[in-house]
mmCIF file of C-alpha atoms in Angstrom:
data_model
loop_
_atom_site.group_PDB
_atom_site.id
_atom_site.type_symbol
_atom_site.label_atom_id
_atom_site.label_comp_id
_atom_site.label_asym_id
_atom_site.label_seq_id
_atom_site.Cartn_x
_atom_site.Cartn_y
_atom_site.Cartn_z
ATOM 1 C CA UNK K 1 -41.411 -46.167 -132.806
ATOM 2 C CA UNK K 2 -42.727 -45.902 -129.380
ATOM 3 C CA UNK K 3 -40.187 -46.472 -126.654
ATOM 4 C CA UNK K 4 -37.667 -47.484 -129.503
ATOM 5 C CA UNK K 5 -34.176 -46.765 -129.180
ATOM 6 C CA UNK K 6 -31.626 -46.591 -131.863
ATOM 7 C CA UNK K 7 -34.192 -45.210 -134.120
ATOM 8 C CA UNK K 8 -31.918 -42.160 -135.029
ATOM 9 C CA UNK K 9 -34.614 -40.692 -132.503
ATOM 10 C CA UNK K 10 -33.029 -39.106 -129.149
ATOM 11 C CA UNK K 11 -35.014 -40.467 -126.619
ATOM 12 C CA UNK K 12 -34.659 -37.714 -123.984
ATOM 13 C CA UNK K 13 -35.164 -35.458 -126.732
ATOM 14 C CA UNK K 14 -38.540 -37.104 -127.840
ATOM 15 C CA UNK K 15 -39.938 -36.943 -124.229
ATOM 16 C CA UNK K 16 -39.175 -33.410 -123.402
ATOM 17 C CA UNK K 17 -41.093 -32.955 -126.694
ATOM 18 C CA UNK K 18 -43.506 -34.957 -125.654
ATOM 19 C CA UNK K 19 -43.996 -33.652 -122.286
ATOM 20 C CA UNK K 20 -44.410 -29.778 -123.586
ATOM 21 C CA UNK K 21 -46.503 -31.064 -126.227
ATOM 22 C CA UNK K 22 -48.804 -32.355 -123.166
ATOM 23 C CA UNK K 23 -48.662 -29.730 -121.491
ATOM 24 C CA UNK K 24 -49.586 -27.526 -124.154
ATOM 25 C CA UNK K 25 -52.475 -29.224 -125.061
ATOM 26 C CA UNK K 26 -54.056 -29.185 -121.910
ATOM 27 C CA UNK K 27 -53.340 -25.365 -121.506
ATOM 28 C CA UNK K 28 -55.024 -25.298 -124.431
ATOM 29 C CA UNK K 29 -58.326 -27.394 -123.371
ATOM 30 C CA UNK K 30 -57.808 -25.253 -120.237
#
C-alpha cells in the first residue's frame, strides 16, 4: 500500500494527507 498506485487510493491525495498529518504531529511534539 505504500507508494502503490491503482489502489483506488489517490496518490496526491494520500500525500497531502500525509504531509499535514506530519506536520501536525510535530506541532504537536512541539
Amino acid at each position: 500500500m505504500h507508494g502503490a498506485t491503482g489502489n483506488g487510493w489517490p496518490r496526491p491525495l494520500f500525500n497531502r494527507s500525509s504531509r499535514h498529518r506530519a506536520r501536525l504531529l510535530t506541532f504537536h511534539l512541539l
